[in-house]
Amino acid sequence: MGFAVLLALLLIVGAVAAVVVQRRSNGAGALSDLDAEAEANRWVVRLGGSLSAFTAGARADRTAARELSAAAERHRTARHQLATARTPAEYAVVTRTALEGMHHVRAARTALGIAPPPGLPSAGMPSPGLRRHQRDQVRTG
């Protein structure tokens, strides 16, 4: 009886150790594929919505027009990247591209004297939803 209890205890400890090792090697803090896709899609949609808020008359300011043009280009690029992305790393690139577009929108709004969009991470910082190792991937490209 004592041998069976000892064997069961060793099997449980081994299983727990295997789970811990597997999570560390796979990056347990990583976003799942679906979470990463949702995060990227959220920023692409938000960028598109921010661009659609501007009317043709608001583009009279040259700085604003240049920034809006850059934001629109980031939006097109992010949509294309999103259509082909399949891994969390690829979705992180989409998120970074969309955030770059959002920063151009912020610059355009500032040039026009409009308050910047709320909830936008500061320049160079990815979305709060990204985990630390993904932020490193986003920064390195």
Coordinates of N, CA and C in Angstrom, one line a residue:
M1 N 0.8 -1.2 0.0 CA 0.0 0.0 0.0 C 0.9 1.3 0.0
G2 N 1.9 1.3 0.8 CA 2.8 2.4 0.9 C 3.5 2.7 -0.4
F3 N 3.8 1.6 -1.2 CA 4.5 1.7 -2.5 C 3.6 2.4 -3.5
A4 N 2.3 2.0 -3.5 CA 1.3 2.6 -4.4 C 1.2 4.1 -4.1
V5 N 1.1 4.5 -2.9 CA 1.0 5.9 -2.5 C 2.2 6.6 -3.0
L6 N 3.4 6.1 -2.8 CA 4.7 6.7 -3.2 C 4.7 6.8 -4.7
L7 N 4.3 5.8 -5.4 CA 4.3 5.8 -6.9 C 3.3 6.9 -7.4
A8 N 2.2 7.0 -6.8 CA 1.2 8.0 -7.2 C 1.7 9.4 -7.0
L9 N 2.3 9.6 -5.8 CA 2.9 10.9 -5.5 C 4.0 11.3 -6.5
L10 N 4.8 10.3 -6.8 CA 5.9 10.6 -7.8 C 5.3 10.9 -9.2
L11 N 4.3 10.2 -9.6 CA 3.6 10.5 -10.9 C 3.0 11.9 -10.9
I12 N 2.4 12.3 -9.8 CA 1.7 13.6 -9.7 C 2.8 14.7 -9.8
V13 N 3.9 14.6 -9.0 CA 5.0 15.5 -9.0 C 5.6 15.6 -10.4
G14 N 5.8 14.5 -11.1 CA 6.3 14.5 -12.4 C 5.4 15.2 -13.4
A15 N 4.1 15.0 -13.3 CA 3.2 15.6 -14.2 C 3.2 17.1 -14.0
V16 N 3.2 17.6 -12.8 CA 3.2 19.0 -12.5 C 4.5 19.6 -13.0
A17 N 5.6 18.9 -12.8 CA 6.9 19.4 -13.3 C 6.9 19.5 -14.9
A18 N 6.3 18.5 -15.5 CA 6.2 18.5 -17.0 C 5.4 19.7 -17.5
V19 N 4.3 20.0 -16.8 CA 3.4 21.1 -17.2 C 4.1 22.4 -17.0
V20 N 4.9 22.6 -15.9 CA 5.6 23.8 -15.7 C 6.7 24.0 -16.8
V21 N 7.4 23.0 -17.1 CA 8.5 23.1 -18.1 C 7.9 23.4 -19.5
Q22 N 6.8 22.8 -19.8 CA 6.1 23.0 -21.1 C 5.6 24.5 -21.2
R23 N 5.0 25.0 -20.1 CA 4.5 26.4 -20.2 C 5.7 27.4 -20.3
R24 N 6.8 27.1 -19.6 CA 7.9 28.0 -19.7 C 8.5 28.0 -21.1
S25 N 8.6 26.8 -21.7 CA 9.2 26.8 -23.0 C 8.3 27.3 -24.1
N26 N 6.9 27.2 -23.9 CA 6.0 27.8 -24.9 C 5.6 29.2 -24.7
G27 N 6.1 29.8 -23.6 CA 5.7 31.2 -23.2 C 4.3 31.2 -22.8
A28 N 4.0 30.8 -21.6 CA 2.6 30.7 -21.1 C 2.0 32.1 -21.1
G29 N 2.7 33.1 -21.0 CA 2.2 34.5 -21.0 C 1.8 35.0 -22.4
A30 N 2.1 34.1 -23.4 CA 1.8 34.5 -24.8 C 0.3 34.6 -25.1
L31 N -0.1 35.5 -26.0 CA -1.5 35.5 -26.4 C -1.7 34.3 -27.3
S32 N -2.8 33.7 -27.3 CA -3.2 32.6 -28.2 C -3.3 33.2 -29.6
D33 N -3.4 32.3 -30.6 CA -3.6 32.8 -31.9 C -4.8 33.6 -32.1
L34 N -5.9 33.2 -31.4 CA -7.1 33.9 -31.5 C -7.1 35.3 -30.8
D35 N -6.4 35.3 -29.6 CA -6.3 36.5 -28.9 C -5.4 37.5 -29.7
A36 N -4.3 37.0 -30.2 CA -3.5 37.9 -31.0 C -4.2 38.4 -32.2
E37 N -5.0 37.6 -32.9 CA -5.7 38.0 -34.1 C -6.8 39.1 -33.7
A38 N -7.5 38.9 -32.6 CA -8.5 39.8 -32.1 C -7.8 41.2 -31.7
E39 N -6.7 41.1 -31.1 CA -6.0 42.3 -30.7 C -5.6 43.1 -32.0
A40 N -5.0 42.4 -33.0 CA -4.6 43.1 -34.2 C -5.8 43.6 -34.9
N41 N -6.9 42.8 -35.0 CA -8.1 43.3 -35.7 C -8.7 44.5 -35.0
R42 N -8.6 44.5 -33.7 CA -9.2 45.7 -33.0 C -8.5 47.0 -33.4
W43 N -7.1 46.9 -33.5 CA -6.4 48.1 -33.8 C -6.6 48.5 -35.3
V44 N -6.7 47.5 -36.2 CA -7.0 47.9 -37.6 C -8.3 48.5 -37.7
V45 N -9.3 48.0 -37.1 CA -10.7 48.6 -37.1 C -10.7 50.0 -36.5
R46 N -10.0 50.1 -35.4 CA -9.9 51.4 -34.7 C -9.3 52.5 -35.6
L47 N -8.2 52.1 -36.3 CA -7.5 53.0 -37.2 C -8.4 53.4 -38.4
G48 N -9.1 52.4 -38.9 CA -10.1 52.7 -40.0 C -11.2 53.7 -39.5
G49 N -11.7 53.4 -38.3 CA -12.7 54.3 -37.8 C -12.2 55.7 -37.6
S50 N -10.9 55.8 -37.1 CA -10.3 57.1 -36.9 C -10.1 57.9 -38.2
L51 N -9.8 57.2 -39.2 CA -9.6 57.8 -40.6 C -11.0 58.3 -41.1
S52 N -12.0 57.5 -40.9 CA -13.3 57.8 -41.5 C -13.9 59.0 -40.8
A53 N -13.4 59.4 -39.6 CA -14.0 60.5 -38.9 C -13.6 61.9 -39.5
F54 N -12.6 61.9 -40.4 CA -12.2 63.1 -41.0 C -13.0 63.4 -42.3
T55 N -13.4 64.6 -42.5 CA -14.0 65.0 -43.8 C -13.0 65.6 -44.7
A56 N -13.3 65.7 -46.0 CA -12.4 66.2 -47.0 C -12.0 67.6 -46.6
G57 N -12.9 68.4 -46.0 CA -12.6 69.8 -45.7 C -11.6 69.9 -44.6
A58 N -11.5 68.9 -43.7 CA -10.5 69.0 -42.6 C -9.1 68.8 -43.1
R59 N -8.9 68.4 -44.3 CA -7.6 68.1 -44.9 C -6.9 69.3 -45.4
A60 N -7.4 70.5 -45.2 CA -6.8 71.7 -45.7 C -5.4 72.0 -45.1
D61 N -5.2 71.6 -43.9 CA -3.9 71.8 -43.3 C -2.9 70.8 -43.9
R62 N -1.8 71.3 -44.4 CA -0.8 70.4 -45.0 C -0.2 69.4 -44.1
T63 N 0.1 69.7 -42.9 CA 0.6 68.8 -42.0 C -0.4 67.7 -41.7
A64 N -1.6 68.1 -41.4 CA -2.7 67.1 -41.2 C -2.9 66.2 -42.4
A65 N -2.9 66.8 -43.6 CA -3.1 66.0 -44.8 C -1.9 65.0 -44.9
R66 N -0.7 65.4 -44.7 CA 0.4 64.5 -44.8 C 0.3 63.3 -43.7
E67 N -0.1 63.7 -42.5 CA -0.2 62.7 -41.5 C -1.4 61.7 -41.8
L68 N -2.5 62.3 -42.3 CA -3.6 61.4 -42.6 C -3.3 60.5 -43.8
S69 N -2.5 61.0 -44.7 CA -2.1 60.1 -45.8 C -1.2 59.0 -45.3
A70 N -0.3 59.3 -44.4 CA 0.6 58.2 -43.8 C -0.3 57.3 -43.0
A71 N -1.3 57.8 -42.3 CA -2.1 56.9 -41.5 C -2.9 56.0 -42.4
A72 N -3.4 56.5 -43.6 CA -4.2 55.7 -44.5 C -3.3 54.6 -45.1
E73 N -2.1 54.9 -45.4 CA -1.1 53.9 -45.9 C -0.9 52.8 -44.9
R74 N -0.7 53.2 -43.6 CA -0.6 52.2 -42.6 C -1.8 51.3 -42.5
H75 N -3.0 51.9 -42.6 CA -4.2 51.2 -42.6 C -4.3 50.1 -43.7
R76 N -3.9 50.6 -44.9 CA -3.9 49.6 -46.1 C -2.9 48.5 -45.8
T77 N -1.8 48.8 -45.3 CA -0.7 47.8 -45.1 C -1.2 46.9 -44.0
A78 N -1.8 47.4 -42.9 CA -2.2 46.6 -41.8 C -3.3 45.6 -42.2
R79 N -4.2 46.1 -43.1 CA -5.3 45.2 -43.6 C -4.7 44.1 -44.4
H80 N -3.8 44.4 -45.2 CA -3.1 43.4 -46.1 C -2.4 42.4 -45.2
Q81 N -1.6 42.9 -44.2 CA -0.9 42.0 -43.3 C -1.9 41.1 -42.5
L82 N -3.0 41.7 -42.1 CA -4.0 40.9 -41.3 C -4.6 39.8 -42.1
A83 N -4.8 40.0 -43.4 CA -5.4 39.0 -44.3 C -4.4 37.8 -44.4
T84 N -3.1 38.0 -44.3 CA -2.2 36.9 -44.5 C -1.6 36.4 -43.2
A85 N -1.8 37.1 -42.0 CA -1.2 36.7 -40.8 C -1.8 35.4 -40.3
R86 N -1.0 34.5 -39.7 CA -1.4 33.3 -39.1 C -0.9 33.0 -37.7
T87 N 0.2 33.6 -37.3 CA 0.9 33.4 -36.0 C 0.8 34.6 -35.1
P88 N 0.9 34.4 -33.8 CA 0.9 35.6 -32.9 C 2.0 36.6 -33.3
A89 N 3.2 36.1 -33.8 CA 4.2 37.1 -34.2 C 3.8 37.9 -35.4
E90 N 3.1 37.3 -36.3 CA 2.6 38.0 -37.5 C 1.5 39.0 -37.1
Y91 N 0.6 38.6 -36.2 CA -0.4 39.5 -35.7 C 0.2 40.7 -34.9
A92 N 1.3 40.4 -34.2 CA 2.0 41.5 -33.5 C 2.5 42.6 -34.5
V93 N 3.0 42.1 -35.7 CA 3.4 43.1 -36.7 C 2.2 43.9 -37.2
V94 N 1.1 43.2 -37.4 CA -0.1 44.0 -37.8 C -0.5 45.0 -36.7
T95 N -0.4 44.6 -35.5 CA -0.8 45.6 -34.4 C 0.2 46.7 -34.4
R96 N 1.5 46.5 -34.6 CA 2.4 47.6 -34.6 C 2.2 48.5 -35.8
T97 N 1.8 48.0 -37.0 CA 1.5 48.8 -38.1 C 0.3 49.7 -37.9
A98 N -0.7 49.1 -37.3 CA -1.9 49.9 -37.0 C -1.7 50.9 -36.0
L99 N -0.9 50.6 -34.9 CA -0.5 51.6 -33.9 C 0.3 52.8 -34.5
E100 N 1.2 52.5 -35.5 CA 1.9 53.5 -36.2 C 0.9 54.4 -36.9
G101 N -0.1 53.8 -37.5 CA -1.2 54.6 -38.2 C -1.9 55.5 -37.2
M102 N -2.2 54.9 -36.0 CA -2.9 55.7 -35.0 C -2.1 56.9 -34.5
H103 N -0.8 56.7 -34.4 CA 0.1 57.8 -34.0 C 0.1 58.9 -35.1
H104 N -0.1 58.5 -36.4 CA -0.2 59.5 -37.4 C -1.5 60.3 -37.3
V105 N -2.6 59.5 -37.0 CA -3.9 60.2 -36.7 C -3.8 61.2 -35.6
R106 N -3.1 60.8 -34.5 CA -2.9 61.7 -33.4 C -2.2 63.0 -33.8
A107 N -1.2 62.8 -34.7 CA -0.4 64.0 -35.2 C -1.3 64.9 -36.0
A108 N -2.2 64.3 -36.8 CA -3.1 65.0 -37.7 C -4.1 65.8 -36.8
R109 N -4.6 65.1 -35.9 CA -5.6 65.8 -35.0 C -5.0 66.9 -34.2
T110 N -3.8 66.7 -33.8 CA -3.1 67.8 -33.1 C -2.9 69.0 -34.0
A111 N -2.5 68.7 -35.3 CA -2.3 69.8 -36.2 C -3.6 70.6 -36.5
L112 N -4.7 69.9 -36.4 CA -6.0 70.5 -36.7 C -6.6 71.1 -35.4
G113 N -5.9 70.9 -34.2 CA -6.4 71.5 -33.0 C -7.5 70.6 -32.4
I114 N -7.6 69.3 -32.8 CA -8.6 68.4 -32.2 C -7.9 67.6 -31.2
A115 N -8.6 67.2 -30.1 CA -8.0 66.4 -29.1 C -7.6 65.0 -29.6
P116 N -6.5 64.5 -29.1 CA -6.0 63.2 -29.7 C -7.0 62.1 -29.3
P117 N -7.0 60.9 -30.0 CA -7.9 59.8 -29.7 C -7.6 59.3 -28.3
P118 N -8.6 58.9 -27.5 CA -8.4 58.4 -26.2 C -7.9 57.0 -26.2
G119 N -7.1 56.6 -25.2 CA -6.7 55.2 -25.0 C -5.6 54.7 -26.0
L120 N -4.9 55.6 -26.6 CA -3.8 55.3 -27.5 C -2.5 55.1 -26.7
P121 N -1.8 54.0 -26.8 CA -0.5 53.9 -26.1 C 0.4 55.0 -26.6
S122 N 1.3 55.3 -25.7 CA 2.3 56.4 -26.1 C 3.2 55.9 -27.2
A123 N 3.8 56.8 -27.9 CA 4.6 56.5 -29.1 C 5.7 55.5 -28.7
G124 N 5.8 54.5 -29.6 CA 6.8 53.5 -29.4 C 6.4 52.3 -28.5
M125 N 5.2 52.5 -27.9 CA 4.7 51.5 -26.9 C 3.6 50.7 -27.6
P126 N 3.7 49.4 -27.6 CA 2.6 48.6 -28.2 C 1.4 48.6 -27.2
S127 N 0.3 48.0 -27.7 CA -0.9 48.0 -27.0 C -0.8 47.3 -25.6
P128 N -1.5 47.7 -24.6 CA -1.4 47.1 -23.3 C -1.7 45.6 -23.3
G129 N -2.5 45.2 -24.3 CA -2.9 43.8 -24.4 C -1.7 42.9 -24.8
L130 N -0.6 43.4 -25.3 CA 0.5 42.6 -25.7 C 1.3 42.2 -24.5
R131 N 1.8 41.0 -24.5 CA 2.6 40.5 -23.4 C 4.1 41.0 -23.6
R132 N 4.9 40.9 -22.6 CA 6.3 41.4 -22.7 C 7.1 40.8 -23.8
H133 N 7.1 39.5 -24.0 CA 7.9 38.9 -25.0 C 7.4 39.3 -26.4
Q134 N 6.1 39.6 -26.6 CA 5.6 40.1 -27.8 C 5.9 41.5 -28.1
R135 N 6.0 42.3 -27.0 CA 6.5 43.7 -27.2 C 7.9 43.7 -27.8
D136 N 8.7 42.8 -27.2 CA 10.1 42.7 -27.7 C 10.1 42.3 -29.2
Q137 N 9.2 41.4 -29.6 CA 9.1 41.0 -31.0 C 8.6 42.1 -31.9
V138 N 7.7 42.9 -31.4 CA 7.2 44.1 -32.1 C 8.3 45.1 -32.3
R139 N 9.1 45.3 -31.3 CA 10.1 46.3 -31.4 C 11.2 45.9 -32.4
T140 N 11.5 44.6 -32.4 CA 12.6 44.1 -33.2 C 12.2 43.8 -34.6
G141 N 10.9 43.7 -34.8 CA 10.4 43.6 -36.2 C 9.8 42.4 -36.7

